Short mmCIF file of C-alpha atoms and ligand atoms in Angstrom, two decimals:
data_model
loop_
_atom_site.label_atom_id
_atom_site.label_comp_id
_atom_site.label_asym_id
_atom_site.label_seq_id
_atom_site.Cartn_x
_atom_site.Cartn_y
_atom_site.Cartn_z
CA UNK A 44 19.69 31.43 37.64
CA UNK A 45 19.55 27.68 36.94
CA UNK A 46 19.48 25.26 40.13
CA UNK A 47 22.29 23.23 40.38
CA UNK A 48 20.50 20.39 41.88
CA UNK A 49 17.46 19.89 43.29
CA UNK A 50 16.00 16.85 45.26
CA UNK A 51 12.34 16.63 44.69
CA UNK A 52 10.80 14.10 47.52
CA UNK A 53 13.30 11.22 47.05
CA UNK A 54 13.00 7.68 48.62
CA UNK A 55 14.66 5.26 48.21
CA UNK A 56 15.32 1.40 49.69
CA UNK A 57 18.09 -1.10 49.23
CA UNK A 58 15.43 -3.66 50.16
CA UNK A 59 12.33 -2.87 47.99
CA UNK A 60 11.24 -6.90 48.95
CA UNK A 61 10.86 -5.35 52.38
CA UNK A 62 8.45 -2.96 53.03
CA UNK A 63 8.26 -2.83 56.48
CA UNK A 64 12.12 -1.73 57.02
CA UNK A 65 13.06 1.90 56.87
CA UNK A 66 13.88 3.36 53.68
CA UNK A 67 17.67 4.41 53.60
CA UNK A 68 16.46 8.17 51.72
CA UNK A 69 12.50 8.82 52.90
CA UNK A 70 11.11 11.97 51.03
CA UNK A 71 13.88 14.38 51.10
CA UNK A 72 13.82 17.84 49.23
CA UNK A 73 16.10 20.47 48.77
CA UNK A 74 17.31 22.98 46.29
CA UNK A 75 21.06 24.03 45.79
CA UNK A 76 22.01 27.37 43.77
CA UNK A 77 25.12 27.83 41.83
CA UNK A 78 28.25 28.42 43.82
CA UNK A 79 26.72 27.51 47.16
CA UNK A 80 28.21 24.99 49.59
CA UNK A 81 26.14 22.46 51.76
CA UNK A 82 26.86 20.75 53.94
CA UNK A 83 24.94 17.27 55.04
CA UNK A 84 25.13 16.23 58.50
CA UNK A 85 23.35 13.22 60.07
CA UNK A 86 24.61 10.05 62.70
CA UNK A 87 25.67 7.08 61.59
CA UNK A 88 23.26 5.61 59.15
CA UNK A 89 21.08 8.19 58.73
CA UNK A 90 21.46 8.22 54.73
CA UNK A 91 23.88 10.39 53.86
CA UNK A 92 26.23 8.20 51.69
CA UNK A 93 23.00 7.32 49.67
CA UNK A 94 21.88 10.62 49.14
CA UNK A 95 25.10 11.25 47.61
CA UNK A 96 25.39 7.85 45.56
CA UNK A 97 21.68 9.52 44.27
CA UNK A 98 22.56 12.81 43.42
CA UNK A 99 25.21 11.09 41.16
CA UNK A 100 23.23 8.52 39.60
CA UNK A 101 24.74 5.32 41.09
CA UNK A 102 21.28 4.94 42.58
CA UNK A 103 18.46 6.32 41.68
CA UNK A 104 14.97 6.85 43.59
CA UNK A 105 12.36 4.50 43.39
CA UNK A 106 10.58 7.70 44.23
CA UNK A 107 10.65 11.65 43.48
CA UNK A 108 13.26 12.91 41.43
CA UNK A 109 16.69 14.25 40.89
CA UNK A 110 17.41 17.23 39.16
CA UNK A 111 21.19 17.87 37.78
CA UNK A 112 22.20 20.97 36.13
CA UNK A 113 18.43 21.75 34.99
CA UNK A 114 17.33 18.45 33.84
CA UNK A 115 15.96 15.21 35.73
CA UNK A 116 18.35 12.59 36.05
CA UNK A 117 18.11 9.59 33.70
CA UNK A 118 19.84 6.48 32.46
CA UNK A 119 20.19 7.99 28.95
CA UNK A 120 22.00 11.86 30.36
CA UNK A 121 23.56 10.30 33.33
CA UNK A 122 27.37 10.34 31.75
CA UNK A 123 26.67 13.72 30.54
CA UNK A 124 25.84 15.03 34.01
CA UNK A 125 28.12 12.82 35.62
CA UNK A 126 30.86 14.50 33.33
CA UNK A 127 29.97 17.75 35.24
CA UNK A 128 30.67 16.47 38.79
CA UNK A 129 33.56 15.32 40.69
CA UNK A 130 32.86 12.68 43.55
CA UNK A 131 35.59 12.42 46.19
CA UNK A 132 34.90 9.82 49.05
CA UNK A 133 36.35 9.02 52.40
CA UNK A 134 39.29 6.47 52.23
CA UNK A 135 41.83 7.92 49.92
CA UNK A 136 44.03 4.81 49.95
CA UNK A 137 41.09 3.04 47.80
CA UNK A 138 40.96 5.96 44.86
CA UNK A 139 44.08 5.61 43.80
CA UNK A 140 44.61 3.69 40.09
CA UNK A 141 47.82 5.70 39.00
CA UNK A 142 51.58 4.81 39.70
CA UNK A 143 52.48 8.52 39.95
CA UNK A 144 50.86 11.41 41.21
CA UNK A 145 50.54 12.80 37.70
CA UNK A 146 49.18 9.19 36.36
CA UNK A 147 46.87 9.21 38.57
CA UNK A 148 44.96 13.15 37.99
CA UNK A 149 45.23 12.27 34.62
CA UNK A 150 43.24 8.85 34.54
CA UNK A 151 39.77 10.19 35.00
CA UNK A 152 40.55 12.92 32.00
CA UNK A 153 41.96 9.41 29.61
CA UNK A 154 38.30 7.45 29.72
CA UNK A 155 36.86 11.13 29.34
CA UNK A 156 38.80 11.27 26.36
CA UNK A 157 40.86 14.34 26.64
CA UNK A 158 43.68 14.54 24.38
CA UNK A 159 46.67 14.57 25.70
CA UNK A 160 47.88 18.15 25.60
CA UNK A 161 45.32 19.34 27.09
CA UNK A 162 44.91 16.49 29.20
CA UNK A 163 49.07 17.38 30.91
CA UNK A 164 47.53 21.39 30.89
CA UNK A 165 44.68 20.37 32.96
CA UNK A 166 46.49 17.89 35.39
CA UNK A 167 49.36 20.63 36.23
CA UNK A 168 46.34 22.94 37.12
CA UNK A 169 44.48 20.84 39.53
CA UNK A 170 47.28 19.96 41.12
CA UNK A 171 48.30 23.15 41.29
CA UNK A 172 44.84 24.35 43.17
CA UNK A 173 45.35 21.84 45.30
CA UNK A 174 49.00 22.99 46.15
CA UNK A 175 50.41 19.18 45.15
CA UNK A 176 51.94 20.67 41.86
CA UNK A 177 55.32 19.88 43.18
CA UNK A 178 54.37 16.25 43.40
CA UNK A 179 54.06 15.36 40.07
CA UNK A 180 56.11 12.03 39.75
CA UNK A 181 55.55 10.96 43.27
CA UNK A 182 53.80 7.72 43.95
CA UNK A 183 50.72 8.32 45.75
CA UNK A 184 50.79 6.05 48.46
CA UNK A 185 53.92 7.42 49.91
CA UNK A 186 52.15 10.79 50.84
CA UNK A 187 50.77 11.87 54.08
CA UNK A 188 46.83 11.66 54.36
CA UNK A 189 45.71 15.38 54.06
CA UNK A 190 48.27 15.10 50.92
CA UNK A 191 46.55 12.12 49.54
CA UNK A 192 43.30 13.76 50.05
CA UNK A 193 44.64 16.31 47.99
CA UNK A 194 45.32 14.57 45.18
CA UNK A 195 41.98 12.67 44.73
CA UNK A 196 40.57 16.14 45.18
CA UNK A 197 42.65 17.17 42.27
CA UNK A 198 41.55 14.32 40.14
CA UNK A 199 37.82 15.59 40.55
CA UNK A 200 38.75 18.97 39.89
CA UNK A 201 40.61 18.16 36.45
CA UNK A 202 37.09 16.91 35.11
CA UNK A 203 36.38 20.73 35.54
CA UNK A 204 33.20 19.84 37.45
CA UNK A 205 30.48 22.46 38.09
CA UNK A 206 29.49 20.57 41.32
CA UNK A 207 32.15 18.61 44.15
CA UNK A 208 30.57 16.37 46.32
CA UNK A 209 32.40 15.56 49.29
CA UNK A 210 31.67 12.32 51.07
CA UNK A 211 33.45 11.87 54.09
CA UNK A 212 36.34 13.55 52.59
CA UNK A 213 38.19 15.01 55.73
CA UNK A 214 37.01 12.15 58.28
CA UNK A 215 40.52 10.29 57.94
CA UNK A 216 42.63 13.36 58.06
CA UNK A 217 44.20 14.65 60.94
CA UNK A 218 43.36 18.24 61.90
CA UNK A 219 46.13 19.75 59.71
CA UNK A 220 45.09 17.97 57.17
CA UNK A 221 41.90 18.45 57.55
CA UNK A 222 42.66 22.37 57.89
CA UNK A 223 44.46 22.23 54.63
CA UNK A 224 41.70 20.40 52.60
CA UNK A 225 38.66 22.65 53.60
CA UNK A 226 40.89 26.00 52.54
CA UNK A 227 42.27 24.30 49.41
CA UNK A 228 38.05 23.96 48.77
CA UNK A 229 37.07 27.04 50.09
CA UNK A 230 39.73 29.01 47.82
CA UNK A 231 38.80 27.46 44.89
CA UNK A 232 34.72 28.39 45.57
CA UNK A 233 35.88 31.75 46.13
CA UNK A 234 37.84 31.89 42.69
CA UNK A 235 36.05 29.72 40.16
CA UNK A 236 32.16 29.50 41.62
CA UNK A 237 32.15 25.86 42.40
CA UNK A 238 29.31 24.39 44.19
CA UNK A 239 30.19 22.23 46.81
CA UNK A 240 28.41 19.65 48.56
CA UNK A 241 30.26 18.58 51.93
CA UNK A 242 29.02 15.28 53.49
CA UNK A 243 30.71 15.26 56.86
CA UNK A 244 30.49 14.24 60.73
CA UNK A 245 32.77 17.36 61.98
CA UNK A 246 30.23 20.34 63.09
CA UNK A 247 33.15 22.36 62.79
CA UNK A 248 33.63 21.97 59.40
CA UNK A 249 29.65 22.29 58.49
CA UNK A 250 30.03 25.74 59.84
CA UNK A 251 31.90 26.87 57.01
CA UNK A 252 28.75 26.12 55.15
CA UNK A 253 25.69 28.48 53.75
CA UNK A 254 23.73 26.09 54.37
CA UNK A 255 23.38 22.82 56.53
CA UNK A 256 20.91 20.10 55.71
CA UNK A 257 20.67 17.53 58.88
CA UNK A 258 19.06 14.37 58.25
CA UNK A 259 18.15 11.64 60.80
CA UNK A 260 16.58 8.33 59.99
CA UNK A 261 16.49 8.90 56.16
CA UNK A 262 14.53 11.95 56.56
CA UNK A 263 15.76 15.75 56.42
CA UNK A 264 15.57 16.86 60.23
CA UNK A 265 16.46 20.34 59.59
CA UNK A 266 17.83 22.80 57.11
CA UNK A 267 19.35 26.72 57.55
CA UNK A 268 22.08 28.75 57.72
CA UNK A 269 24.89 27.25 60.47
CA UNK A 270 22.80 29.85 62.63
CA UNK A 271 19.56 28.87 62.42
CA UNK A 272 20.34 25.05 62.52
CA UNK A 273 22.88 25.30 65.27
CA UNK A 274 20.13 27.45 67.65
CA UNK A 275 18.02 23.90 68.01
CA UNK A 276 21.63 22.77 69.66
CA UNK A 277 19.67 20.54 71.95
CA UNK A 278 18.24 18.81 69.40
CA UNK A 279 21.02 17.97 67.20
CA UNK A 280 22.69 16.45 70.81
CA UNK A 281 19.91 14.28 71.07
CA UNK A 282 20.61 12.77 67.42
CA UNK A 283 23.99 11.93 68.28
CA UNK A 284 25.92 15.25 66.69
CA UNK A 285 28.74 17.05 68.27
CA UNK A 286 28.05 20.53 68.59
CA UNK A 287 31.26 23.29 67.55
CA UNK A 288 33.22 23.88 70.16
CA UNK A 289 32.94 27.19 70.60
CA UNK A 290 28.82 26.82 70.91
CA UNK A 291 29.52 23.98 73.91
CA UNK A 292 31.67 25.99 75.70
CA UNK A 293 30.36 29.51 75.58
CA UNK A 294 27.03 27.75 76.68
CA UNK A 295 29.09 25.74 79.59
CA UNK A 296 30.08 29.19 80.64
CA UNK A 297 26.66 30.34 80.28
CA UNK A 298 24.85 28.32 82.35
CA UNK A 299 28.19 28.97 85.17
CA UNK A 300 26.77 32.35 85.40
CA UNK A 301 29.78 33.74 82.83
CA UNK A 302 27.98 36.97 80.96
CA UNK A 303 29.13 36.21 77.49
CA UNK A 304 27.33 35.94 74.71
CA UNK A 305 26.56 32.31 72.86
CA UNK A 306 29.15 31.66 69.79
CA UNK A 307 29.51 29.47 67.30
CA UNK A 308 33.53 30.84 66.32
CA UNK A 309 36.18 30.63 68.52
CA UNK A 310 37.74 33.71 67.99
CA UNK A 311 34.09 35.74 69.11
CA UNK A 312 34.29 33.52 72.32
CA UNK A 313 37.90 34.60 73.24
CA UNK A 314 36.82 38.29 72.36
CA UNK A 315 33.57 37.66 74.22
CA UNK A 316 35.64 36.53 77.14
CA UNK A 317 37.76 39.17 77.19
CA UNK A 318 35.62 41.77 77.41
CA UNK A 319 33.61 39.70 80.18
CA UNK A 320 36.51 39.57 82.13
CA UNK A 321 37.23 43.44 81.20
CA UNK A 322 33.55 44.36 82.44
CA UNK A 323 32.85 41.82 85.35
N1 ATP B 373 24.74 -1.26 50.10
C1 ATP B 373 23.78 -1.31 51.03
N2 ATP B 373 22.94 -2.35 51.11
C2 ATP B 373 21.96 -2.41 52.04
N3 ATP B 373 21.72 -1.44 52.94
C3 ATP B 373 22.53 -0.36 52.92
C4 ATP B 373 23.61 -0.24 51.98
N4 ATP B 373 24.24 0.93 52.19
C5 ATP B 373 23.59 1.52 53.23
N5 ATP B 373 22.58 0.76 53.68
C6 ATP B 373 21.63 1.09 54.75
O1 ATP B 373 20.98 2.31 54.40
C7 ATP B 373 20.87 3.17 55.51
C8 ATP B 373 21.54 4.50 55.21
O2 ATP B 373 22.94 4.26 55.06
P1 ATP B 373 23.98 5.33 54.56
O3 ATP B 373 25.25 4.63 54.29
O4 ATP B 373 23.37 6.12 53.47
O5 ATP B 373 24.12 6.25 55.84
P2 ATP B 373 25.25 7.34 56.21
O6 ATP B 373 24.50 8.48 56.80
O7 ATP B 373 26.12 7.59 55.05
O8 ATP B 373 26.06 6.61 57.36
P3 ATP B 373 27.59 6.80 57.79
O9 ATP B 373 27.63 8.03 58.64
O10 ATP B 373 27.87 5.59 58.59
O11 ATP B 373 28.43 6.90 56.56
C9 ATP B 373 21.46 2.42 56.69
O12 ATP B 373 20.43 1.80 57.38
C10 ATP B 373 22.37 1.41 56.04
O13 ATP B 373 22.47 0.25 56.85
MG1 MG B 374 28.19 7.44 54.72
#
């Protein structure tokens, strides 16, 4: 099956002039299959946001190279791929353009051209993914955040993108909202094969993942399944990350002498402490 992206030893610098400062991406690589979802961790600075302005072209490497969709990346395909993604950042206050809620879905499908039948099909459906279908002639900034979020998320998904990339997405949202975002996503993944990139400070939420990439000081720092990158835990403490709560805890109670086993979801450490309690 064709790769959906693939990052072939990137690097890249906002201050080429200055070799002797760190480069903001520094040789990354990784491969993402059709209908996966990734998500990138990393502290403050570590080079997420650039990895994803790379992966859409904004940037592009002064090194290595981006694959999208089965081709490199270039100046002369980059509308065409970028016509196949949907970008949705962190503030939602700052992506709106549209009066209404409708306006608004329906802006990115005008420059793209769509005419307008299809163009009022296609906005009732993403907002109807997204659950916001019965906001239609609402003005945007009058919803709540997890709402807002919504709607921008809508706006990617009328573009009928093959990939989402997430930047951020959730970090303003409270933890309803945040709740309601991630299973709006993780519905749609299960029903239309979307790929999903999810660029994010909230462990929690990168457990959801198939796969994590961590990256640290422009570099990729690790890469697995939630399992296998969560079993370094130590290590991801020591570059700043919050582990799940479930892993903290269970391995509080651990080291207390509890005899339960380690966890990563809440629901196995309540079971797990259950039956401790049951047993001991
Ligand atoms: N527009 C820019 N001009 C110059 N340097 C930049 C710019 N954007 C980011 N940087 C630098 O590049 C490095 C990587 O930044 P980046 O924004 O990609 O990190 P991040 O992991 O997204 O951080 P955060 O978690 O704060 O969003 C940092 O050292 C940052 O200071
Ligand atoms: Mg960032």
């Amino acid at each position: 099956m064709q790769r959906i992206l693939s990052l072939d030893d990137i690097r890249f610098t906002y201050t080429p002039d200055e070799p002797d400062k760190p480069m903001a991406v520094d040789g990354v690589s990784f491969d993402m299959q059709p209908g996966e979802w990734i998500a990138v961790v990393g502290h403050n600075g570590s080079g997420k946001s650039t990895l994803a302005r790379l992966m859409i072209g904004l940037l592009f490497p002064q090194e290595g190279k981006v694959e999208l969709f089965g081709d490199t990346l270039t100046e002369e395909n980059l509308w065409d791929k970028r016509s196949q993604m949907g970008m949705v950042f962190q503030n939602p206050d700052n992506q709106f353009v549209g009066a209404t809620v409708q306006d608004d879905v329906a802006f990115a499908l005008e420059n793209n051209g769509i005419p307008f039948e299809e163009m009022t099909v296609r906005v009732r459906e993403a907002l109807g993914q997204v659950k916001m279908d019965g906001f239609l002639d609402h003005e945007p900034q009058h919803l709540s955040g997890g709402q807002k979020q919504r709607v921008a998320i809508a706006g990617a998904l009328a573009l009928r993108p093959r990939l989402l990339i997430l930047d951020e997405a959730t970090s303003m949202l409270d933890p309803q909202g945040r709740e309601e975002v991630i299973r709006v996503i993780l519905e749609l993944r299960e029903k239309t094969g979307l790929s999903v990139i999810s660029i994010t400070h909230d462990l929690e939420e990168a457990l959801l993942a198939d796969r994590i990439v961590v990256m640290n000081r422009g570099r990729k720092f690790a890469e697995g399944t939630p399992r296998e990158v969560f079993a370094n835990g130590n290590e991801l403490t020591a570059l700043g990350l919050d582990l799940p709560f479930a892993l903290r805890l269970s391995s509080l109670l651990r080291e207390q002498g509890v005899t339960i086993n380690e966890t990563m979801s809440e629901r196995k450490l309540v079971e797990s402490l259950w039956t401790s309690r049951l047993n001991g």
